[in-house]
mmCIF file with all atom_site columns, C-alpha atoms in Angstrom:
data_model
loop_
_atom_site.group_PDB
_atom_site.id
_atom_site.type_symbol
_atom_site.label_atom_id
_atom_site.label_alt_id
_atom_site.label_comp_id
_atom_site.label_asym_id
_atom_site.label_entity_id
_atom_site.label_seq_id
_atom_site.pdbx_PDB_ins_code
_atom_site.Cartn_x
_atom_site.Cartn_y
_atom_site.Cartn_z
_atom_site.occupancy
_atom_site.B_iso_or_equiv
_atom_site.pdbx_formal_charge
_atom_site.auth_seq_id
_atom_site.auth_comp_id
_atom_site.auth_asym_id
_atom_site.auth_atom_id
_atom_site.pdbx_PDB_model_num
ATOM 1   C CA . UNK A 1 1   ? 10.834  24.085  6.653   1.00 0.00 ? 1   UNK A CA 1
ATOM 2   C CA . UNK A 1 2   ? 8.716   21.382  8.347   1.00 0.00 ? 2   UNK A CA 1
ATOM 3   C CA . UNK A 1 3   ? 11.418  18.467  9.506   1.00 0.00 ? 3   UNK A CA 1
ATOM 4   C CA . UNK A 1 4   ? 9.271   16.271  6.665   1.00 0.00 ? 4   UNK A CA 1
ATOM 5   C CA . UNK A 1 5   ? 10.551  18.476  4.043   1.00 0.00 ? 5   UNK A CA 1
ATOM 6   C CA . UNK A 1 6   ? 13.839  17.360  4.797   1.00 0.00 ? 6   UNK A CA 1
ATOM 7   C CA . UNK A 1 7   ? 13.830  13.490  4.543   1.00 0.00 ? 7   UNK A CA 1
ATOM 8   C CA . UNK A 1 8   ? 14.223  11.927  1.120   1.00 0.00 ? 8   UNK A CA 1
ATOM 9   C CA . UNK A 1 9   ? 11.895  10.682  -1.146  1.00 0.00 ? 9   UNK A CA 1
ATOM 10  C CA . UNK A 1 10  ? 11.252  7.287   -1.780  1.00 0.00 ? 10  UNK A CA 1
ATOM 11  C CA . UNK A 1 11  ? 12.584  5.818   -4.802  1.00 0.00 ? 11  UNK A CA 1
ATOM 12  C CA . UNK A 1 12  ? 11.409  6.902   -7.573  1.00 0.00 ? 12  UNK A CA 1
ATOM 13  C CA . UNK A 1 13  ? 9.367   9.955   -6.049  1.00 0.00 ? 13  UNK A CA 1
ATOM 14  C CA . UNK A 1 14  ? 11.553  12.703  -7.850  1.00 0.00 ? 14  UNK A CA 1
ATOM 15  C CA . UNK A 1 15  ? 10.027  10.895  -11.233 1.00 0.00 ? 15  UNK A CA 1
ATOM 16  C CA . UNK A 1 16  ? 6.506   10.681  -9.776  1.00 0.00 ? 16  UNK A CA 1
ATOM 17  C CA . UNK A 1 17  ? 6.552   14.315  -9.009  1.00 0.00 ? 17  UNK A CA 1
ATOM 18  C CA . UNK A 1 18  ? 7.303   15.079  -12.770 1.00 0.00 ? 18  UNK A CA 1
ATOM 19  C CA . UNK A 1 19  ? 4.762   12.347  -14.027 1.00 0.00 ? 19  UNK A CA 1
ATOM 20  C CA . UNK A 1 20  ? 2.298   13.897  -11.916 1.00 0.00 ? 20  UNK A CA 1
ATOM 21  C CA . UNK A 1 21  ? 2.328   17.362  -13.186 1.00 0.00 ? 21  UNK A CA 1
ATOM 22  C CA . UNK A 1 22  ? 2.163   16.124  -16.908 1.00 0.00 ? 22  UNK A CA 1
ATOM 23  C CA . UNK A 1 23  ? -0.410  16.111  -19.267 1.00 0.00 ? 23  UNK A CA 1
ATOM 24  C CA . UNK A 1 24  ? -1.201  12.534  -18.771 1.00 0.00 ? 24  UNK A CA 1
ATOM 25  C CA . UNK A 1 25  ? -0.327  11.582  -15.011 1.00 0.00 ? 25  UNK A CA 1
ATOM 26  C CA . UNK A 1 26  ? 0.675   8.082   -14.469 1.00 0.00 ? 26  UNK A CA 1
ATOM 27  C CA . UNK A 1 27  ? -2.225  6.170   -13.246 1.00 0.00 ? 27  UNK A CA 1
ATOM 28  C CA . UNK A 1 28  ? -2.520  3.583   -10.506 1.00 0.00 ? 28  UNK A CA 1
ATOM 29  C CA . UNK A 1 29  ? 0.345   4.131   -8.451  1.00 0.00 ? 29  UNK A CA 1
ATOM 30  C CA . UNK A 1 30  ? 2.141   1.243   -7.104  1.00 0.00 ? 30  UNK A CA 1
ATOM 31  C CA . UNK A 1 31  ? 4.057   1.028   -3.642  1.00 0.00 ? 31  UNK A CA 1
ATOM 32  C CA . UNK A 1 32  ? 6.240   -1.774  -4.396  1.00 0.00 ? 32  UNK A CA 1
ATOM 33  C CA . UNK A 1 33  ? 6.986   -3.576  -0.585  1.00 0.00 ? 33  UNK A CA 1
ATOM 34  C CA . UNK A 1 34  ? 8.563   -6.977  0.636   1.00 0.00 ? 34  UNK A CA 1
ATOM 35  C CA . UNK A 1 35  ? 10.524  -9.237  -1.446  1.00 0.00 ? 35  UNK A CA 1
ATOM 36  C CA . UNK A 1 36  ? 11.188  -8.338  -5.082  1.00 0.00 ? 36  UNK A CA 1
ATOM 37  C CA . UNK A 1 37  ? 10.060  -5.002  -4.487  1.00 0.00 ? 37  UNK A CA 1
ATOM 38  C CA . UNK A 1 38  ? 12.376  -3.394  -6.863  1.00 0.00 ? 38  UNK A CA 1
ATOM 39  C CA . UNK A 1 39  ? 12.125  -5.809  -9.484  1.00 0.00 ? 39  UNK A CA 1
ATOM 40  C CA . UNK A 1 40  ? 8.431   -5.548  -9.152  1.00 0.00 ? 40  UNK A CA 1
ATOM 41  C CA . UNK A 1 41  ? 9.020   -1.774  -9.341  1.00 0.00 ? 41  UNK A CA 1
ATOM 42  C CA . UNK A 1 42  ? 10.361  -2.290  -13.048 1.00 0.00 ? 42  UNK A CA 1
ATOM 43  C CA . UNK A 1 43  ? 8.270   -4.905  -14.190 1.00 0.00 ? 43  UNK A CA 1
ATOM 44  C CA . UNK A 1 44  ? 5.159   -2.442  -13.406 1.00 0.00 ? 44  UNK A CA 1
ATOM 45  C CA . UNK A 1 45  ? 7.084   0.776   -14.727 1.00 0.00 ? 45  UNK A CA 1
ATOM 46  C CA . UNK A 1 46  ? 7.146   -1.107  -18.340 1.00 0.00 ? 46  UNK A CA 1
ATOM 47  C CA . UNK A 1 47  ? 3.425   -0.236  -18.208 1.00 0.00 ? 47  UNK A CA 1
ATOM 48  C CA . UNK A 1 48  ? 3.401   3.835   -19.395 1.00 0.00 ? 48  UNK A CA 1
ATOM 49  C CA . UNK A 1 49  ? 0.273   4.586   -17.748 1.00 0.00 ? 49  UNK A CA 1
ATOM 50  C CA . UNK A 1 50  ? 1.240   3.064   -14.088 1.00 0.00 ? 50  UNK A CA 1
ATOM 51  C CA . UNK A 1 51  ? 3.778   4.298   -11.794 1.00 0.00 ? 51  UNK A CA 1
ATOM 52  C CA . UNK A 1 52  ? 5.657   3.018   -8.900  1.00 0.00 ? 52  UNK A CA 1
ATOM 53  C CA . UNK A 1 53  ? 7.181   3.840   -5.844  1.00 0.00 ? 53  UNK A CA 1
ATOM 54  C CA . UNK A 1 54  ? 9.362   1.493   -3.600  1.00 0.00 ? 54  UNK A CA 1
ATOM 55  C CA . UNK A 1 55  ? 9.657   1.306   -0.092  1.00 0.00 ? 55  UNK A CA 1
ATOM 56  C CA . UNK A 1 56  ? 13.002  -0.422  0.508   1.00 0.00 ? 56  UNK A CA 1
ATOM 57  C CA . UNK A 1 57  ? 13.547  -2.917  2.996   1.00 0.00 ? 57  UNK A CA 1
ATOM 58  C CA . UNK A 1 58  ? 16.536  -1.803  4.673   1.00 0.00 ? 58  UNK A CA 1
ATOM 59  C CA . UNK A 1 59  ? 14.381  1.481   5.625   1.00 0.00 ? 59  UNK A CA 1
ATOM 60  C CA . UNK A 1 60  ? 11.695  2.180   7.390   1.00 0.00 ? 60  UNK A CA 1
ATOM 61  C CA . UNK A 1 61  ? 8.522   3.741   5.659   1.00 0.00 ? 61  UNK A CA 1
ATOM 62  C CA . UNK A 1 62  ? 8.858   6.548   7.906   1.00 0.00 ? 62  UNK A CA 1
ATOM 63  C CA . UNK A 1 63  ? 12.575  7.478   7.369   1.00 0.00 ? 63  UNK A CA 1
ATOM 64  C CA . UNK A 1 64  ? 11.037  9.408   3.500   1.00 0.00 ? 64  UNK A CA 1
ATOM 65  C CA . UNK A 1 65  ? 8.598   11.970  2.854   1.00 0.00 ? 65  UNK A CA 1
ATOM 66  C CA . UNK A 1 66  ? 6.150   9.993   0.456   1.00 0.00 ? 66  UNK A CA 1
ATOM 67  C CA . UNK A 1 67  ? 4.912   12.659  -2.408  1.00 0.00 ? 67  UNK A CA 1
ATOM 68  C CA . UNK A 1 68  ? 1.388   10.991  -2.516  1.00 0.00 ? 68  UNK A CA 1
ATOM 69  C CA . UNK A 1 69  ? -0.963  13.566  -1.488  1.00 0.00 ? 69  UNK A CA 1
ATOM 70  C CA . UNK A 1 70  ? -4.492  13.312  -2.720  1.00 0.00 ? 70  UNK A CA 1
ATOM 71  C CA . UNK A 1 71  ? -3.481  9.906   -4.325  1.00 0.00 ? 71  UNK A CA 1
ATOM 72  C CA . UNK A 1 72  ? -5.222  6.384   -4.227  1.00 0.00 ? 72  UNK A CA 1
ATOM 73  C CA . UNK A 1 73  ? -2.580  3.886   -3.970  1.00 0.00 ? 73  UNK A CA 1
ATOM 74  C CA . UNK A 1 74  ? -2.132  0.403   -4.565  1.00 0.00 ? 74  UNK A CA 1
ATOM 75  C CA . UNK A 1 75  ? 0.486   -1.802  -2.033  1.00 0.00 ? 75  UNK A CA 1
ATOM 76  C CA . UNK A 1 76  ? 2.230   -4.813  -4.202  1.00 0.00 ? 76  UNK A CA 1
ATOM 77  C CA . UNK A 1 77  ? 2.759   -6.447  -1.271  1.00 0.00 ? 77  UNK A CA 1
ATOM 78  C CA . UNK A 1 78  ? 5.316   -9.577  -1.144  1.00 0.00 ? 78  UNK A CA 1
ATOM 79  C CA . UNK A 1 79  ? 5.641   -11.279 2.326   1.00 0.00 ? 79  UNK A CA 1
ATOM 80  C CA . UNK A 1 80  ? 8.893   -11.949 3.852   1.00 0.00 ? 80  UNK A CA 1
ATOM 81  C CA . UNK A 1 81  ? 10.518  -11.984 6.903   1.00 0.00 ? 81  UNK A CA 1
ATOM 82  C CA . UNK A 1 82  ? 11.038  -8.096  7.013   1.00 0.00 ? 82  UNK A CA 1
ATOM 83  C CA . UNK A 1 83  ? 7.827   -6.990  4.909   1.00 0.00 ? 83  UNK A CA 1
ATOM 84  C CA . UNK A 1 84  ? 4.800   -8.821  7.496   1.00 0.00 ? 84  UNK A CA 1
ATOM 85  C CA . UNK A 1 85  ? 1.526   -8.263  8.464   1.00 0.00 ? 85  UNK A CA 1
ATOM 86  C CA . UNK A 1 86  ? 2.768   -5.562  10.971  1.00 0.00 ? 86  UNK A CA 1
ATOM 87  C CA . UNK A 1 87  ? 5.099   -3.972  8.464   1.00 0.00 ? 87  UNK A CA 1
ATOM 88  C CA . UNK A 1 88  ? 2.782   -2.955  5.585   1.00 0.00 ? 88  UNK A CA 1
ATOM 89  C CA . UNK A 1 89  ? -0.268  -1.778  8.323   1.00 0.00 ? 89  UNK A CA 1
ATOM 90  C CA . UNK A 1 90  ? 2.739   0.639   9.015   1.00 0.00 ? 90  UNK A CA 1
ATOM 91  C CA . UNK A 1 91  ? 3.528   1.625   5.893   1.00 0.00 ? 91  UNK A CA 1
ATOM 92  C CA . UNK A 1 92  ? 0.163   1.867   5.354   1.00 0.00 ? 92  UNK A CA 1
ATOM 93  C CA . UNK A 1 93  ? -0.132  4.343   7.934   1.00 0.00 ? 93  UNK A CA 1
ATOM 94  C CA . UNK A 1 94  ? 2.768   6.441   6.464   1.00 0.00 ? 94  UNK A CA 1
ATOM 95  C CA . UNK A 1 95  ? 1.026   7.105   3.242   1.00 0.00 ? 95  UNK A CA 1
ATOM 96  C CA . UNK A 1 96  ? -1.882  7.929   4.947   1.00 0.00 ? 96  UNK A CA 1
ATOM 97  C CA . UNK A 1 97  ? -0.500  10.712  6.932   1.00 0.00 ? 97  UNK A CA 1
ATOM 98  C CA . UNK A 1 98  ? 1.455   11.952  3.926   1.00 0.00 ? 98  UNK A CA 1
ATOM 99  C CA . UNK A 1 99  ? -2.484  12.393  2.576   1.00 0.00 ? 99  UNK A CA 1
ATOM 100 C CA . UNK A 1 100 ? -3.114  9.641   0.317   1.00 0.00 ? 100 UNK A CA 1
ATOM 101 C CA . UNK A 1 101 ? -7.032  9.361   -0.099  1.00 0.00 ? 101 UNK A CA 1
ATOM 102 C CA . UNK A 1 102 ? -6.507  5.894   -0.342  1.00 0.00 ? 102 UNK A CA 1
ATOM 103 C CA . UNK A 1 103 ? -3.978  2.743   0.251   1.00 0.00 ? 103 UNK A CA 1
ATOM 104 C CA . UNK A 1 104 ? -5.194  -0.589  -0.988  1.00 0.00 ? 104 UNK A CA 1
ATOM 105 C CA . UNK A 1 105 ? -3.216  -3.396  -0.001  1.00 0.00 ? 105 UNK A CA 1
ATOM 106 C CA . UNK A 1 106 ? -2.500  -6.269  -2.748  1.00 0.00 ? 106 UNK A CA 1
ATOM 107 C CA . UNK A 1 107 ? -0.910  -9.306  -1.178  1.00 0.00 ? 107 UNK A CA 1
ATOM 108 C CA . UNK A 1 108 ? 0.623   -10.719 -4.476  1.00 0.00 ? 108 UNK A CA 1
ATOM 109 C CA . UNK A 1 109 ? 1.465   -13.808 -3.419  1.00 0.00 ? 109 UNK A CA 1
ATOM 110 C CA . UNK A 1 110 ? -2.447  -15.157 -2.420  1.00 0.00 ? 110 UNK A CA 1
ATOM 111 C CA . UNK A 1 111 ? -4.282  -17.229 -4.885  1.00 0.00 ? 111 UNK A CA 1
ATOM 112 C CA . UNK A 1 112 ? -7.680  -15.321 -5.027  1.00 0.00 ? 112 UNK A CA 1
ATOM 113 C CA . UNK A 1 113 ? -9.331  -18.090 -6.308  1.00 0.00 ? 113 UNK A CA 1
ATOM 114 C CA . UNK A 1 114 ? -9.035  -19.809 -3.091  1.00 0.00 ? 114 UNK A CA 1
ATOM 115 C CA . UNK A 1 115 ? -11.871 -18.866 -0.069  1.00 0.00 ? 115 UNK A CA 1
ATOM 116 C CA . UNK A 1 116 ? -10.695 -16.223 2.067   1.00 0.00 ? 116 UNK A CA 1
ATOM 117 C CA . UNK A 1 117 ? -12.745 -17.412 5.007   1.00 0.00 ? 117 UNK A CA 1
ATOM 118 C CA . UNK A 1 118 ? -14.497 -20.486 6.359   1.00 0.00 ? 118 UNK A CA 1
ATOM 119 C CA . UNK A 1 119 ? -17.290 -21.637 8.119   1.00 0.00 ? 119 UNK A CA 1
ATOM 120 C CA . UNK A 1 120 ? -16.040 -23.243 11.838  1.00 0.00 ? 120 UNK A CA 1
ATOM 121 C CA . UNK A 1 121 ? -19.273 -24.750 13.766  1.00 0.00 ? 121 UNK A CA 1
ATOM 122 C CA . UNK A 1 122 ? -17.046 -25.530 16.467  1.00 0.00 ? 122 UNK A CA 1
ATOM 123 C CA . UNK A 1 123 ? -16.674 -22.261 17.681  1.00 0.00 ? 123 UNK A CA 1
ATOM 124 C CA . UNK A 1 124 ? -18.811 -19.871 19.579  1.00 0.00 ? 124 UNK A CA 1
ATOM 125 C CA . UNK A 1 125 ? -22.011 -18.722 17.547  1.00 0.00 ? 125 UNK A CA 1
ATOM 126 C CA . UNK A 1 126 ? -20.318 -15.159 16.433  1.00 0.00 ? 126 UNK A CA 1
ATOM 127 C CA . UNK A 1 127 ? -17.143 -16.172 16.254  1.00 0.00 ? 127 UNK A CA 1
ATOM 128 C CA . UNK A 1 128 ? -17.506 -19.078 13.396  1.00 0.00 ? 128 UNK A CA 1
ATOM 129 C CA . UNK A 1 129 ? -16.460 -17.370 10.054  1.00 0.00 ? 129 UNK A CA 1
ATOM 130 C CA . UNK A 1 130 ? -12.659 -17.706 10.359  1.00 0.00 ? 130 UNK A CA 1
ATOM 131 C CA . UNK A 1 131 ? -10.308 -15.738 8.062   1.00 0.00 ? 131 UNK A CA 1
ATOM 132 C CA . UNK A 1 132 ? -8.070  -18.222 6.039   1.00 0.00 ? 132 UNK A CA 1
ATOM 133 C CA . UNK A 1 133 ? -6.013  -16.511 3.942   1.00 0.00 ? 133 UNK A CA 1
ATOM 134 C CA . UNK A 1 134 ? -5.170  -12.769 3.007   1.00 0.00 ? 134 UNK A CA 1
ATOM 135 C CA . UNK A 1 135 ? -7.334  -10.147 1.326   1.00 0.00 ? 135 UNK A CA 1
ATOM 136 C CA . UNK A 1 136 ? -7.270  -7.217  -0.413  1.00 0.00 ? 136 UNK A CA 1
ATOM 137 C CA . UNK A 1 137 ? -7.979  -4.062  1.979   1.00 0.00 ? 137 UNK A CA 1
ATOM 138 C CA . UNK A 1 138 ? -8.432  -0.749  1.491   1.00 0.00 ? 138 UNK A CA 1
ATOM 139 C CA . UNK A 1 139 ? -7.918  1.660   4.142   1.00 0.00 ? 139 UNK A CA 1
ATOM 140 C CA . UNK A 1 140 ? -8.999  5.579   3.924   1.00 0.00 ? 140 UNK A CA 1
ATOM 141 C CA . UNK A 1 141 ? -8.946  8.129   6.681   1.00 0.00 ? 141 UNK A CA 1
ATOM 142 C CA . UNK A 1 142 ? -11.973 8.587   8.516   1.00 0.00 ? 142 UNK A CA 1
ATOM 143 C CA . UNK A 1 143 ? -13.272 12.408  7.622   1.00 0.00 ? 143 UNK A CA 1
ATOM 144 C CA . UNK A 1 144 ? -15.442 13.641  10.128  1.00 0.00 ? 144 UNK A CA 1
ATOM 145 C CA . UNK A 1 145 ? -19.070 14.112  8.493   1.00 0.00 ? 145 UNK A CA 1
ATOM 146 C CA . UNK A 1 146 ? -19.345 17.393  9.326   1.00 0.00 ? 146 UNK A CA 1
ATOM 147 C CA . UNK A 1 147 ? -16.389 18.556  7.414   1.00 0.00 ? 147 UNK A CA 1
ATOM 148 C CA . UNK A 1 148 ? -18.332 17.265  4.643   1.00 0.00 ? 148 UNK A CA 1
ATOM 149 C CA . UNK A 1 149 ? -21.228 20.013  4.702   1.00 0.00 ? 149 UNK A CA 1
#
């Protein structure tokens, strides 16, 4: 048994591992992370075709084995003082080593209609677009092309 096997899952993950071998598995799935997470956790599980996980914030990400293999993902990500910019690129992380194909990271709390970057002529030529505000990201795992053939 790989030391993996052994940690818990998440919450939720027993349910997810059910959901995902039935006829109609849940889809997106939702990491819930930062303030509210378990609240936010419910409020998406209403939905029958979504599923969520949370990631608790006593806990590190790293402290469960995250059942997400093969599975695009979708961070609801609420900013506090334990659930930063640091925090969910670790998380992040987690879920890709656990084999997610994808982790996209939704900081809830931005107002999307606002610019995410602007236009500085002040600074260095190169240097002038300046991030303003959070975006969505989507991280994958590089694959090496050649696996690919």
């Amino acid at each position: 048994m790989l030391p993996s096997q052994r940690l818990p899952l998440p919450p939720f993950g027993k349910e997810l591992i059910v959901r995902l071998q039935s006829a109609s598995p849940p889809w997106p799935i939702m990491i819930c992370f930062g303030r509210g997470a378990w609240q936010r956790a419910r409020q998406w599980q209403s939905n029958p075709t979504v599923w969520t996980l949370v990631s608790p914030a006593n806990s590190a990400p790293a402290q469960y084995r995250w059942p997400v293999l093969g599975l695009m993902l979708i961070v609801d990500w609420q900013r506090d003082h334990t659930a930063g910019h640091d925090e969910v690129l670790v998380l992040v992380k987690v879920l890709l080593d656990y084999g997610a194909e994808s982790v996209t990271v939704l900081p809830s709390w931005v107002d999307f209609s606002q610019l995410a970057v602007e236009y500085d002529a002040r600074l260095p030529v190169g240097e002038r677009w300046v991030q303003v505000r959070e975006m969505i990201v989507v991280y994958r795992l590089d694959v090496d092309r050649d696996d690919r053939r």
